[in-house]
Coordinates of C-alpha atoms and ligand atoms in Angstrom, one line a residue:
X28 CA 199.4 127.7 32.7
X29 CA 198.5 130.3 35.5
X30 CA 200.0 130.2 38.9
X31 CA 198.9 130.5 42.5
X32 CA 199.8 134.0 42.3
X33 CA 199.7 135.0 38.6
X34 CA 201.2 138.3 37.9
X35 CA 200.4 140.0 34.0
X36 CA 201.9 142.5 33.0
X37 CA 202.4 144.5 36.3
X38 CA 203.2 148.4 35.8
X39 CA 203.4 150.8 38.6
X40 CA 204.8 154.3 38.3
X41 CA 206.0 157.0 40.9
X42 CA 204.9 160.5 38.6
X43 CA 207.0 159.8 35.6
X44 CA 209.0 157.0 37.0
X45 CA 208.1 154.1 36.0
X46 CA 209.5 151.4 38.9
X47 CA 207.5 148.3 37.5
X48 CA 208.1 147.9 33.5
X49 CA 205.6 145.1 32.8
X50 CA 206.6 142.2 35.2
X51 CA 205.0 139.0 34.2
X52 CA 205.4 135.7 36.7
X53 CA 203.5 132.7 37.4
X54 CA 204.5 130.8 41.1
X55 CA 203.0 127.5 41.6
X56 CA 201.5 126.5 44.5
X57 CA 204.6 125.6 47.4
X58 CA 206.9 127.1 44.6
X59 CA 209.6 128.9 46.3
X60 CA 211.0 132.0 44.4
X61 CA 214.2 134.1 45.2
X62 CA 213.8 137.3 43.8
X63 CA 217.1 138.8 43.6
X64 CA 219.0 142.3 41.7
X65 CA 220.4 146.0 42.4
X66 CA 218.8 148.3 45.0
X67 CA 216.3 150.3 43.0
X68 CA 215.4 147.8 40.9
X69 CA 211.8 147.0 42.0
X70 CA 211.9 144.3 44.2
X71 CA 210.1 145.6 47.1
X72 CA 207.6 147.3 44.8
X73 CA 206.7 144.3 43.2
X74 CA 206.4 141.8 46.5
X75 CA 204.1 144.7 48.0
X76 CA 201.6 144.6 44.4
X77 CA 200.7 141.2 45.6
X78 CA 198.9 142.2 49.1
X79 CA 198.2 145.8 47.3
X80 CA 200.0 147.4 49.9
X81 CA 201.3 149.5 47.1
X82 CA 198.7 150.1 44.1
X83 CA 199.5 149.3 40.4
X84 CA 197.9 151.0 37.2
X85 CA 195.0 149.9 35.9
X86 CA 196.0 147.4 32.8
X87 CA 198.0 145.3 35.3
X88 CA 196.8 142.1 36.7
X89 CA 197.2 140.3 39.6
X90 CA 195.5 137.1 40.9
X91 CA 196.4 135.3 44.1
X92 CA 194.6 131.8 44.1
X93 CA 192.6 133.0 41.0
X94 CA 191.1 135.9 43.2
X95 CA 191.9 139.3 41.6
X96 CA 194.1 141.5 44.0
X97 CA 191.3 144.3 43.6
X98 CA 189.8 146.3 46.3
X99 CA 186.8 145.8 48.5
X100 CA 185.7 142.5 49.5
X101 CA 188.1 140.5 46.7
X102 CA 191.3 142.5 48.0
X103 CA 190.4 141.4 51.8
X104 CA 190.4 137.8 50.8
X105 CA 193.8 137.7 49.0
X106 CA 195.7 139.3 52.4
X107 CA 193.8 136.3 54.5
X108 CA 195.6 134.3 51.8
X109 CA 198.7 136.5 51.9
X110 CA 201.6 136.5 55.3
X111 CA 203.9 139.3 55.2
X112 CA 207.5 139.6 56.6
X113 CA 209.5 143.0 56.0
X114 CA 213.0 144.1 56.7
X115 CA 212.3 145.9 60.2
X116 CA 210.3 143.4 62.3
X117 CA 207.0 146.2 62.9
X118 CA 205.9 144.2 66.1
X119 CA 203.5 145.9 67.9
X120 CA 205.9 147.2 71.1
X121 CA 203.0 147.7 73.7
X122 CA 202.5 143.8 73.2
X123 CA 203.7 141.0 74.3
X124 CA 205.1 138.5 71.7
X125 CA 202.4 136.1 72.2
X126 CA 199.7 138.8 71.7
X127 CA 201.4 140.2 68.9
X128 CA 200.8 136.6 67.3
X129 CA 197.3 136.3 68.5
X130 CA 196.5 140.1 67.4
X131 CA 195.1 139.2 63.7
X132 CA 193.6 135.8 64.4
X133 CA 191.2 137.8 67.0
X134 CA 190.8 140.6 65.1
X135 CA 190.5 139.5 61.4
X136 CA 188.7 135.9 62.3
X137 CA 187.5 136.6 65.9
X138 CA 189.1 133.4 66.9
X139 CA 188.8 132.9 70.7
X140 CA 191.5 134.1 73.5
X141 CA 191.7 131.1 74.2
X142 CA 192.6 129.4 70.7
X143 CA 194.4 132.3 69.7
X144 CA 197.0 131.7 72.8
X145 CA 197.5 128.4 72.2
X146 CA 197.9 128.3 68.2
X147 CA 200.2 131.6 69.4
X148 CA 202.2 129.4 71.5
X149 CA 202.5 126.5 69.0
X150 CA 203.8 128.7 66.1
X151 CA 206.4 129.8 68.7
X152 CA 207.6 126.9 69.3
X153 CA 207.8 126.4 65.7
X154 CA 210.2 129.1 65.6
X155 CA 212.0 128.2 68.1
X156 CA 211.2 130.4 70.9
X157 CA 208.1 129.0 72.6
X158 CA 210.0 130.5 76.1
X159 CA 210.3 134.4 74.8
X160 CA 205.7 134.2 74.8
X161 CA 205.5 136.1 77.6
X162 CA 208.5 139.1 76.9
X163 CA 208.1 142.4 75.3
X164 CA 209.5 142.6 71.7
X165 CA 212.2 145.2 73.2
X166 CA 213.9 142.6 75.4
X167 CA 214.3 139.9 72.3
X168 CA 217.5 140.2 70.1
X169 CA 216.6 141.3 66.2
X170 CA 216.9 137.6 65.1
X171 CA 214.2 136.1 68.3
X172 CA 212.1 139.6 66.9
X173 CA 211.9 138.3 63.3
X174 CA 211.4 134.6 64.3
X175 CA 208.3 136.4 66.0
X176 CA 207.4 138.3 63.0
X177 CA 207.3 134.9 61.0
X178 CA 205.4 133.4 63.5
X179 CA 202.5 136.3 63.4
X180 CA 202.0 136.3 59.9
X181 CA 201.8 132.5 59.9
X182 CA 199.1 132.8 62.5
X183 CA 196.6 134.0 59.6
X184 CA 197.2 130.6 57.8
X185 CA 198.7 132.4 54.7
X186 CA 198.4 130.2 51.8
X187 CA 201.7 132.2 50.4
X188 CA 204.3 134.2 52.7
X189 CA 206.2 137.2 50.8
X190 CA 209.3 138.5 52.3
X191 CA 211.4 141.4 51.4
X192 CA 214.5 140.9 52.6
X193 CA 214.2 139.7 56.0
X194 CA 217.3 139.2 57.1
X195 CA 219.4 142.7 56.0
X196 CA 218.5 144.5 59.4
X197 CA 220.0 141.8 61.6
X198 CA 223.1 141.2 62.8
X199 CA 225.3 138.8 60.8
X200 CA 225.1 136.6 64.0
X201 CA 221.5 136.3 64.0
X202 CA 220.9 135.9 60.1
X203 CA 221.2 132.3 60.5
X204 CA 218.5 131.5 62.5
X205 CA 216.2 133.5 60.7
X206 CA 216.9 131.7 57.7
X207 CA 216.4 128.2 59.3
X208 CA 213.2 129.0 59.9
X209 CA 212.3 130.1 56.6
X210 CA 214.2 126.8 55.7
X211 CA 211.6 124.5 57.8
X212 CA 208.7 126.6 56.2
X213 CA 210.0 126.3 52.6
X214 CA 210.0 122.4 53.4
X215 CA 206.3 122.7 54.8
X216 CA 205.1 123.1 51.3
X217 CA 204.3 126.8 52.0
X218 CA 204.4 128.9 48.3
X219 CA 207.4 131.5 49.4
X220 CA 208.5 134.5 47.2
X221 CA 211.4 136.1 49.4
X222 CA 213.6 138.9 48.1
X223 CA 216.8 138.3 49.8
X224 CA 220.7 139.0 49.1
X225 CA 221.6 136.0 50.9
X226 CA 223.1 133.8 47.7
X227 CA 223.5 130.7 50.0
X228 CA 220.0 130.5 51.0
X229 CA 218.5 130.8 47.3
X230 CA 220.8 128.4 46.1
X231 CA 219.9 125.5 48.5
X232 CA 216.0 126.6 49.1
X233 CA 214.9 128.2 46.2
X234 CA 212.9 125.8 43.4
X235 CA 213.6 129.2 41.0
X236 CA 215.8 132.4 41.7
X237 CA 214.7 135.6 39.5
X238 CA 217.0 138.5 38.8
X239 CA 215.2 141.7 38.5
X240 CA 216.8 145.2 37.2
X241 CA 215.1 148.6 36.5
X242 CA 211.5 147.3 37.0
X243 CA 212.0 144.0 34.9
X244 CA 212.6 140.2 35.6
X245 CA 215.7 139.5 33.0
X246 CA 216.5 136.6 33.5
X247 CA 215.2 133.9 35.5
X248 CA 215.6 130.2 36.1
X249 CA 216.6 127.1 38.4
X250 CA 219.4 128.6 41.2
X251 CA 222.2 126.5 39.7
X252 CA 221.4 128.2 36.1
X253 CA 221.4 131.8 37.9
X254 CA 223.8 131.7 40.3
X255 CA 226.5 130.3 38.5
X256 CA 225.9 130.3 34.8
X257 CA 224.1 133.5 34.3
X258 CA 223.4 134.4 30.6
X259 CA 222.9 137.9 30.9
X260 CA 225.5 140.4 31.0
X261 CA 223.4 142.6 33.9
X262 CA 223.0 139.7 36.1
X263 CA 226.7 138.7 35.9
X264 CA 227.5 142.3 36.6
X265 CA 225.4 142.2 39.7
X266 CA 226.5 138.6 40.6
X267 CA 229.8 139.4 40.6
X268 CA 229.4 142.9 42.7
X269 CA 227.7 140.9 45.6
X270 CA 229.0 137.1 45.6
Ligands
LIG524 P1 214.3 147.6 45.7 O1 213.4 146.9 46.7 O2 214.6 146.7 44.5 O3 215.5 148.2 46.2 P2 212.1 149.4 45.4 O4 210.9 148.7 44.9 O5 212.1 149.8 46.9 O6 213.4 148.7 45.0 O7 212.2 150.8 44.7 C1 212.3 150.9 43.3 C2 212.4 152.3 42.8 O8 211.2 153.0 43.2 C3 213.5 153.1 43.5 O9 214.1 153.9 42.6 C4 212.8 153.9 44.6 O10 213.6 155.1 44.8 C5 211.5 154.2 43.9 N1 210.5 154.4 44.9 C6 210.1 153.5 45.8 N2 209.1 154.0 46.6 C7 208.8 155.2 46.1 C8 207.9 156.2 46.5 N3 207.0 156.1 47.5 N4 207.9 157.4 45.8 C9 208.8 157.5 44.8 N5 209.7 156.6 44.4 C10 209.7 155.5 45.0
LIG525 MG1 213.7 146.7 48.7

């Protein structure tokens, strides 16, 4: 059985560090993965593999809806297929929040000003904040920012929406509504792989939660199993350090 994003035996060194140690994971399609484990450990690495925003060596193998995450041609099709949402929020400042959700549809597809303003509008009010369109990102709080940030990388379509810890740079306030949003989207049937150290949120939303630790996945399975019954010693270590 292979995935909607199929991963083989993914490697990736910095010089003689090797920060991915042979990562293999299937997620089915609307699958949604936690991917938990100690700073350092890979996470981010691995979630930016599957757009190639970070390279990987060469016996690695990557396939996001059965295209290969290559380059050329091949690689442009998996990141129309791919939405990503990072810590910091990276909205274009000189932009207002609705054309920072129109930017790639009229870039990447050429969609229309016209259809790009009003799919812009609908995915904010998706996210609750169809009455911020017309501000600058500097005047929203961090939580209305990453609502925003959702809400632009959902404007592509993405078939699979990777996010690396989206909530850490907000206020404890503001975490919240962020992750009622990812919530709703996780219900839509969209395939999610979030790396997150919010515990509550991959127990209730996650289908699987995967522990990772010095470039490996050691253990991995159904949130109940992880969260509280944990088999191996390093993920009870960690478990216990953050819950
Ligand atoms: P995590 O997201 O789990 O905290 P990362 O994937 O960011 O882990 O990083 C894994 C390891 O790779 C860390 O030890 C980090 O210092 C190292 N690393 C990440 N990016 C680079 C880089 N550009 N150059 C060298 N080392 C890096
Ligand atoms: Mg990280």
């Amino acid at each position: 059985m292979t995935g909607f994003v199929s991963i083989r035996n993914l490697r990736k060194s910095y010089g003689s560090f090797e920060v991915l140690r042979g990562i293999n994971l299937d997620v089915a399609k609307g699958e949604v993965v936690c991917v938990i484990g100690p700073s350092g450990s890979g996470k981010s690495t691995l979630i930016r593999c599957i757009n190639r925003l970070e390279g990987f060596s060469p016996e690695s193998e990557i396939l996001v809806d059965g295209i290969p995450v290559a380059t050329g041609r091949a690689l442009a099709r998996v990141r129309a297929e791919v939405g990503m949402v990072f810590q910091s929020f990276n909205l274009f400042p000189h932009l207002t929040v609705r054309e920072n959700v129109m930017l790639a549809p009229r870039r990447v597809r050429g969609t229309s000003r016209a259809d790009a303003a009003r799919r812009a509008d609908q995915l904010l009010a998706r996210v609750g904040i169809a009455n911020q369109a017309d501000k600058y990102p500097e005047h929203l709080s961090g939580g209305q920012q990453q609502r925003v940030a959702i809400a632009r990388a959902l404007a592509m379509d993405p078939q699979v929406m990777l996010f690396d810890e989206p909530t850490s740079a907000l206020d404890p306030e503001m975490v919240g509504e962020v992750l009622d949003v990812m919530r709703d989207l996780a219900r839509t049937g969209v395939t999610m792989i979030v790396v997150t150290h919010e515990m509550g949120f991959a127990s209730q939303v996650a289908d699987r939660v995967i522990f990772m630790d010095a470039g490996q996945i050691v253990e991995q399975g159904p949130p109940a199993q992880i969260l509280s019954n944990p088999v191996e010693p390093r993920t009870r270590n960690f478990l216990g350090a953050v819950l």
